[in-house]
Amino acid sequence: MTSRRSGRPGGASQSGRARHWLLGLLLIGAAALAWWWLAPQSIPEAVREHLPEPVQPAARNPVLYKWKDDQGRWNITDRPPEGRSFEAITVDPDTNVLPSGVAPEQD
């Protein structure tokens, strides 16, 4: 019974070593990506200045504007009307807001 060995010391082939190096580099890259994804504030400033700015979340408590139109109807918008008096309303996003409408008829 003979075993096949490569001519290299240690018995590892060159393609096997290349696969080990590639796997090692892949693992290091995955670890670096996970570190960056989970803790972006720990990235050095020299690297961080070349990265795109993160998207800021929407305002936690948005402001809406309540005003009356020429027909006397109340309007609520996300922008203040020009040339009209209005009331600024701060909305709690955890509140359930339903649109007004005509109630369905009861049988």
CSV table of N, CA and C in Angstrom, one decimal:
chain,number,residue,atom,x,y,z
A,1,MET,N,0.8,-1.2,0.0
A,1,MET,CA,0.0,0.0,0.0
A,1,MET,C,0.9,1.2,0.0
A,2,THR,N,0.8,2.0,-1.0
A,2,THR,CA,1.6,3.2,-1.1
A,2,THR,C,0.7,4.4,-1.0
A,3,SER,N,1.2,5.5,-0.4
A,3,SER,CA,0.4,6.7,-0.3
A,3,SER,C,1.0,7.7,-1.3
A,4,ARG,N,0.1,8.5,-1.8
A,4,ARG,CA,0.6,9.5,-2.8
A,4,ARG,C,0.9,10.7,-2.0
A,5,ARG,N,2.0,11.2,-2.2
A,5,ARG,CA,2.4,12.5,-1.5
A,5,ARG,C,3.0,13.4,-2.6
A,6,SER,N,2.8,14.7,-2.4
A,6,SER,CA,3.4,15.6,-3.3
A,6,SER,C,4.9,15.7,-3.1
A,7,GLY,N,5.6,16.2,-4.0
A,7,GLY,CA,7.0,16.4,-3.8
A,7,GLY,C,7.4,17.4,-2.8
A,8,ARG,N,6.4,18.1,-2.3
A,8,ARG,CA,6.7,19.2,-1.3
A,8,ARG,C,6.8,18.7,0.1
A,9,PRO,N,7.6,19.3,0.9
A,9,PRO,CA,7.7,18.9,2.3
A,9,PRO,C,6.4,19.2,3.0
A,10,GLY,N,6.0,18.3,3.9
A,10,GLY,CA,4.7,18.5,4.6
A,10,GLY,C,3.6,17.9,3.9
A,11,GLY,N,3.7,17.5,2.7
A,11,GLY,CA,2.6,16.8,1.9
A,11,GLY,C,1.5,17.7,1.4
A,12,ALA,N,1.5,19.0,1.6
A,12,ALA,CA,0.4,19.8,1.1
A,12,ALA,C,0.7,20.2,-0.3
A,13,SER,N,-0.3,20.2,-1.2
A,13,SER,CA,-0.2,20.6,-2.5
A,13,SER,C,-0.3,22.1,-2.6
A,14,GLN,N,0.2,22.7,-3.7
A,14,GLN,CA,0.2,24.1,-3.9
A,14,GLN,C,-1.2,24.6,-4.0
A,15,SER,N,-2.1,23.9,-4.7
A,15,SER,CA,-3.5,24.4,-4.8
A,15,SER,C,-4.2,24.3,-3.5
A,16,GLY,N,-3.9,23.3,-2.6
A,16,GLY,CA,-4.4,23.3,-1.3
A,16,GLY,C,-4.0,24.5,-0.4
A,17,ARG,N,-2.8,24.9,-0.6
A,17,ARG,CA,-2.3,26.1,0.2
A,17,ARG,C,-3.0,27.3,-0.3
A,18,ALA,N,-3.2,27.4,-1.6
A,18,ALA,CA,-3.9,28.6,-2.2
A,18,ALA,C,-5.3,28.6,-1.7
A,19,ARG,N,-6.0,27.5,-1.6
A,19,ARG,CA,-7.4,27.5,-1.0
A,19,ARG,C,-7.4,27.9,0.4
A,20,HIS,N,-6.4,27.5,1.2
A,20,HIS,CA,-6.3,27.9,2.6
A,20,HIS,C,-6.1,29.4,2.7
A,21,TRP,N,-5.2,29.9,1.9
A,21,TRP,CA,-5.0,31.4,1.9
A,21,TRP,C,-6.3,32.1,1.5
A,22,LEU,N,-6.9,31.6,0.5
A,22,LEU,CA,-8.2,32.3,0.0
A,22,LEU,C,-9.3,32.2,1.1
A,23,LEU,N,-9.4,31.1,1.7
A,23,LEU,CA,-10.4,30.9,2.8
A,23,LEU,C,-10.0,31.9,4.0
A,24,GLY,N,-8.8,32.0,4.3
A,24,GLY,CA,-8.3,32.8,5.4
A,24,GLY,C,-8.6,34.3,5.1
A,25,LEU,N,-8.3,34.7,3.8
A,25,LEU,CA,-8.6,36.1,3.4
A,25,LEU,C,-10.1,36.4,3.4
A,26,LEU,N,-10.9,35.4,3.0
A,26,LEU,CA,-12.4,35.5,3.0
A,26,LEU,C,-12.9,35.7,4.4
A,27,LEU,N,-12.4,34.9,5.3
A,27,LEU,CA,-12.8,35.0,6.7
A,27,LEU,C,-12.4,36.3,7.3
A,28,ILE,N,-11.2,36.8,7.1
A,28,ILE,CA,-10.8,38.1,7.6
A,28,ILE,C,-11.7,39.2,7.0
A,29,GLY,N,-12.0,39.1,5.7
A,29,GLY,CA,-12.9,40.1,5.1
A,29,GLY,C,-14.3,40.1,5.7
A,30,ALA,N,-14.8,38.9,5.9
A,30,ALA,CA,-16.1,38.8,6.5
A,30,ALA,C,-16.1,39.4,7.9
A,31,ALA,N,-15.1,39.1,8.7
A,31,ALA,CA,-15.0,39.6,10.1
A,31,ALA,C,-14.9,41.2,10.0
A,32,ALA,N,-14.1,41.7,9.1
A,32,ALA,CA,-14.0,43.2,9.0
A,32,ALA,C,-15.3,43.8,8.6
A,33,LEU,N,-16.0,43.2,7.7
A,33,LEU,CA,-17.3,43.7,7.3
A,33,LEU,C,-18.3,43.6,8.4
A,34,ALA,N,-18.3,42.5,9.2
A,34,ALA,CA,-19.2,42.4,10.3
A,34,ALA,C,-18.9,43.5,11.4
A,35,TRP,N,-17.6,43.7,11.6
A,35,TRP,CA,-17.2,44.7,12.6
A,35,TRP,C,-17.6,46.1,12.1
A,36,TRP,N,-17.5,46.4,10.8
A,36,TRP,CA,-17.9,47.7,10.3
A,36,TRP,C,-19.4,47.9,10.4
A,37,TRP,N,-20.1,46.8,10.1
A,37,TRP,CA,-21.6,46.9,10.0
A,37,TRP,C,-22.1,47.1,11.5
A,38,LEU,N,-21.6,46.4,12.4
A,38,LEU,CA,-22.1,46.4,13.8
A,38,LEU,C,-21.6,47.6,14.6
A,39,ALA,N,-20.4,48.2,14.3
A,39,ALA,CA,-19.8,49.2,15.1
A,39,ALA,C,-19.2,50.3,14.1
A,40,PRO,N,-19.9,51.0,13.3
A,40,PRO,CA,-19.3,51.9,12.3
A,40,PRO,C,-18.6,53.1,13.0
A,41,GLN,N,-19.0,53.5,14.3
A,41,GLN,CA,-18.3,54.6,14.9
A,41,GLN,C,-16.9,54.2,15.3
A,42,SER,N,-16.5,53.0,15.3
A,42,SER,CA,-15.2,52.6,15.7
A,42,SER,C,-14.2,52.5,14.5
A,43,ILE,N,-14.7,52.9,13.3
A,43,ILE,CA,-13.9,52.9,12.1
A,43,ILE,C,-12.9,54.1,12.3
A,44,PRO,N,-11.7,54.0,11.9
A,44,PRO,CA,-10.8,55.1,12.0
A,44,PRO,C,-11.2,56.3,11.2
A,45,GLU,N,-11.0,57.5,11.7
A,45,GLU,CA,-11.4,58.8,11.0
A,45,GLU,C,-10.9,58.8,9.6
A,46,ALA,N,-9.7,58.4,9.3
A,46,ALA,CA,-9.1,58.4,8.0
A,46,ALA,C,-9.9,57.6,7.0
A,47,VAL,N,-10.5,56.5,7.4
A,47,VAL,CA,-11.3,55.7,6.6
A,47,VAL,C,-12.8,56.2,6.5
A,48,ARG,N,-13.3,56.7,7.7
A,48,ARG,CA,-14.7,57.1,7.8
A,48,ARG,C,-14.9,58.3,6.9
A,49,GLU,N,-14.0,59.2,6.7
A,49,GLU,CA,-14.2,60.4,5.9
A,49,GLU,C,-14.4,60.1,4.4
A,50,HIS,N,-14.0,58.9,3.9
A,50,HIS,CA,-14.2,58.5,2.6
A,50,HIS,C,-15.5,57.7,2.3
A,51,LEU,N,-16.2,57.3,3.4
A,51,LEU,CA,-17.4,56.6,3.3
A,51,LEU,C,-18.6,57.5,3.1
A,52,PRO,N,-19.7,57.0,2.5
A,52,PRO,CA,-20.9,57.9,2.3
A,52,PRO,C,-21.5,58.1,3.6
A,53,GLU,N,-22.2,59.3,3.7
A,53,GLU,CA,-22.9,59.6,5.0
A,53,GLU,C,-24.1,58.7,5.2
A,54,PRO,N,-24.3,58.3,6.4
A,54,PRO,CA,-25.5,57.4,6.7
A,54,PRO,C,-26.8,58.2,6.6
A,55,VAL,N,-27.8,57.5,6.2
A,55,VAL,CA,-29.1,58.1,6.1
A,55,VAL,C,-29.7,58.3,7.5
A,56,GLN,N,-30.1,59.6,7.7
A,56,GLN,CA,-30.7,59.9,9.0
A,56,GLN,C,-32.2,59.5,9.1
A,57,PRO,N,-32.6,58.9,10.2
A,57,PRO,CA,-34.0,58.6,10.3
A,57,PRO,C,-34.9,59.8,10.3
A,58,ALA,N,-36.2,59.6,10.0
A,58,ALA,CA,-37.1,60.7,10.0
A,58,ALA,C,-37.3,61.2,11.4
A,59,ALA,N,-37.8,62.4,11.5
A,59,ALA,CA,-38.0,63.1,12.8
A,59,ALA,C,-38.9,62.2,13.7
A,60,ARG,N,-38.5,62.1,15.0
A,60,ARG,CA,-39.3,61.2,15.9
A,60,ARG,C,-40.7,61.8,16.1
A,61,ASN,N,-40.8,63.1,16.3
A,61,ASN,CA,-42.1,63.7,16.5
A,61,ASN,C,-42.3,64.7,15.4
A,62,PRO,N,-42.9,64.3,14.3
A,62,PRO,CA,-43.1,65.3,13.1
A,62,PRO,C,-44.1,66.4,13.5
A,63,VAL,N,-43.9,67.5,12.8
A,63,VAL,CA,-44.8,68.7,13.1
A,63,VAL,C,-45.8,68.8,11.9
A,64,LEU,N,-47.1,68.9,12.2
A,64,LEU,CA,-48.1,69.1,11.2
A,64,LEU,C,-48.7,70.5,11.4
A,65,TYR,N,-49.3,71.0,10.4
A,65,TYR,CA,-49.9,72.4,10.4
A,65,TYR,C,-51.4,72.3,10.2
A,66,LYS,N,-52.1,72.9,11.1
A,66,LYS,CA,-53.6,73.0,11.0
A,66,LYS,C,-54.0,74.4,10.6
A,67,TRP,N,-54.9,74.5,9.6
A,67,TRP,CA,-55.3,75.8,9.1
A,67,TRP,C,-56.7,75.6,8.4
A,68,LYS,N,-57.4,76.8,8.3
A,68,LYS,CA,-58.7,76.8,7.6
A,68,LYS,C,-58.5,77.4,6.2
A,69,ASP,N,-59.2,76.8,5.2
A,69,ASP,CA,-59.2,77.3,3.8
A,69,ASP,C,-60.3,78.4,3.7
A,70,ASP,N,-60.4,78.9,2.4
A,70,ASP,CA,-61.4,80.0,2.2
A,70,ASP,C,-62.9,79.5,2.4
A,71,GLN,N,-63.1,78.2,2.3
A,71,GLN,CA,-64.5,77.7,2.5
A,71,GLN,C,-64.7,77.4,4.0
A,72,GLY,N,-63.8,77.6,4.9
A,72,GLY,CA,-63.9,77.3,6.3
A,72,GLY,C,-63.6,75.9,6.7
A,73,ARG,N,-63.1,75.1,5.8
A,73,ARG,CA,-62.7,73.7,6.1
A,73,ARG,C,-61.4,73.7,6.7
A,74,TRP,N,-61.2,72.8,7.7
A,74,TRP,CA,-59.9,72.6,8.3
A,74,TRP,C,-59.0,71.7,7.5
A,75,ASN,N,-57.8,72.1,7.4
A,75,ASN,CA,-56.8,71.3,6.6
A,75,ASN,C,-55.6,71.0,7.6
A,76,ILE,N,-55.0,69.8,7.4
A,76,ILE,CA,-53.8,69.5,8.2
A,76,ILE,C,-52.8,69.0,7.1
A,77,THR,N,-51.6,69.7,7.1
A,77,THR,CA,-50.6,69.4,6.1
A,77,THR,C,-49.3,69.3,6.8
A,78,ASP,N,-48.3,68.8,6.0
A,78,ASP,CA,-46.9,68.7,6.6
A,78,ASP,C,-46.1,70.0,6.3
A,79,ARG,N,-46.7,70.9,5.6
A,79,ARG,CA,-46.0,72.2,5.3
A,79,ARG,C,-46.9,73.4,5.7
A,80,PRO,N,-46.4,74.4,6.3
A,80,PRO,CA,-47.2,75.5,6.7
A,80,PRO,C,-47.8,76.3,5.4
A,81,PRO,N,-49.0,76.7,5.5
A,81,PRO,CA,-49.6,77.4,4.3
A,81,PRO,C,-49.0,78.8,4.2
A,82,GLU,N,-48.9,79.3,3.0
A,82,GLU,CA,-48.4,80.7,2.9
A,82,GLU,C,-49.5,81.7,3.0
A,83,GLY,N,-49.3,82.8,3.7
A,83,GLY,CA,-50.3,83.8,3.8
A,83,GLY,C,-51.5,83.5,4.6
A,84,ARG,N,-51.4,82.5,5.5
A,84,ARG,CA,-52.6,82.2,6.3
A,84,ARG,C,-52.0,81.9,7.7
A,85,SER,N,-52.9,82.1,8.7
A,85,SER,CA,-52.6,81.8,10.1
A,85,SER,C,-52.7,80.2,10.2
A,86,PHE,N,-51.9,79.6,11.0
A,86,PHE,CA,-52.0,78.2,11.2
A,86,PHE,C,-51.5,77.9,12.6
A,87,GLU,N,-51.8,76.6,13.0
A,87,GLU,CA,-51.4,76.1,14.3
A,87,GLU,C,-50.5,74.9,14.1
A,88,ALA,N,-49.3,75.0,14.7
A,88,ALA,CA,-48.3,73.9,14.6
A,88,ALA,C,-48.7,72.8,15.6
A,89,ILE,N,-48.8,71.6,15.1
A,89,ILE,CA,-49.2,70.4,16.0
A,89,ILE,C,-48.0,69.4,15.9
A,90,THR,N,-47.6,69.0,17.1
A,90,THR,CA,-46.6,68.0,17.2
A,90,THR,C,-47.3,66.7,17.4
A,91,VAL,N,-47.0,65.7,16.5
A,91,VAL,CA,-47.7,64.4,16.5
A,91,VAL,C,-46.8,63.3,17.2
A,92,ASP,N,-47.4,62.6,18.0
A,92,ASP,CA,-46.7,61.4,18.6
A,92,ASP,C,-46.9,60.3,17.6
A,93,PRO,N,-45.8,59.7,17.1
A,93,PRO,CA,-45.9,58.7,16.0
A,93,PRO,C,-46.5,57.4,16.6
A,94,ASP,N,-46.5,57.2,17.9
A,94,ASP,CA,-47.1,56.0,18.4
A,94,ASP,C,-48.6,56.1,18.6
A,95,THR,N,-49.2,57.2,18.2
A,95,THR,CA,-50.6,57.4,18.2
A,95,THR,C,-51.3,56.9,16.9
A,96,ASN,N,-52.4,56.2,17.0
A,96,ASN,CA,-53.1,55.7,15.9
A,96,ASN,C,-54.0,56.9,15.3
A,97,VAL,N,-53.7,57.3,14.1
A,97,VAL,CA,-54.4,58.4,13.5
A,97,VAL,C,-55.3,57.8,12.3
A,98,LEU,N,-56.6,58.0,12.4
A,98,LEU,CA,-57.5,57.6,11.3
A,98,LEU,C,-58.0,58.8,10.5
A,99,PRO,N,-58.1,58.6,9.2
A,99,PRO,CA,-58.7,59.7,8.4
A,99,PRO,C,-60.1,59.9,8.8
A,100,SER,N,-60.5,61.2,8.7
A,100,SER,CA,-61.9,61.5,9.0
A,100,SER,C,-62.8,61.1,7.7
A,101,GLY,N,-64.0,60.9,7.9
A,101,GLY,CA,-64.9,60.5,6.8
A,101,GLY,C,-66.3,60.3,7.3
A,102,VAL,N,-67.1,59.9,6.5
A,102,VAL,CA,-68.5,59.7,6.8
A,102,VAL,C,-68.6,58.3,7.4
A,103,ALA,N,-69.3,58.2,8.6
A,103,ALA,CA,-69.4,56.9,9.3
A,103,ALA,C,-70.4,56.1,8.4
A,104,PRO,N,-70.1,54.8,8.4
A,104,PRO,CA,-71.1,53.9,7.6
A,104,PRO,C,-72.4,53.9,8.3
A,105,GLU,N,-73.4,53.7,7.5
A,105,GLU,CA,-74.8,53.7,8.1
A,105,GLU,C,-75.0,52.4,8.8
A,106,GLN,N,-75.7,52.5,10.0
A,106,GLN,CA,-76.0,51.4,10.8
A,106,GLN,C,-77.3,50.8,10.4
A,107,ASP,N,-77.4,49.5,10.2
A,107,ASP,CA,-78.7,48.9,9.9
A,107,ASP,C,-79.5,48.6,11.1
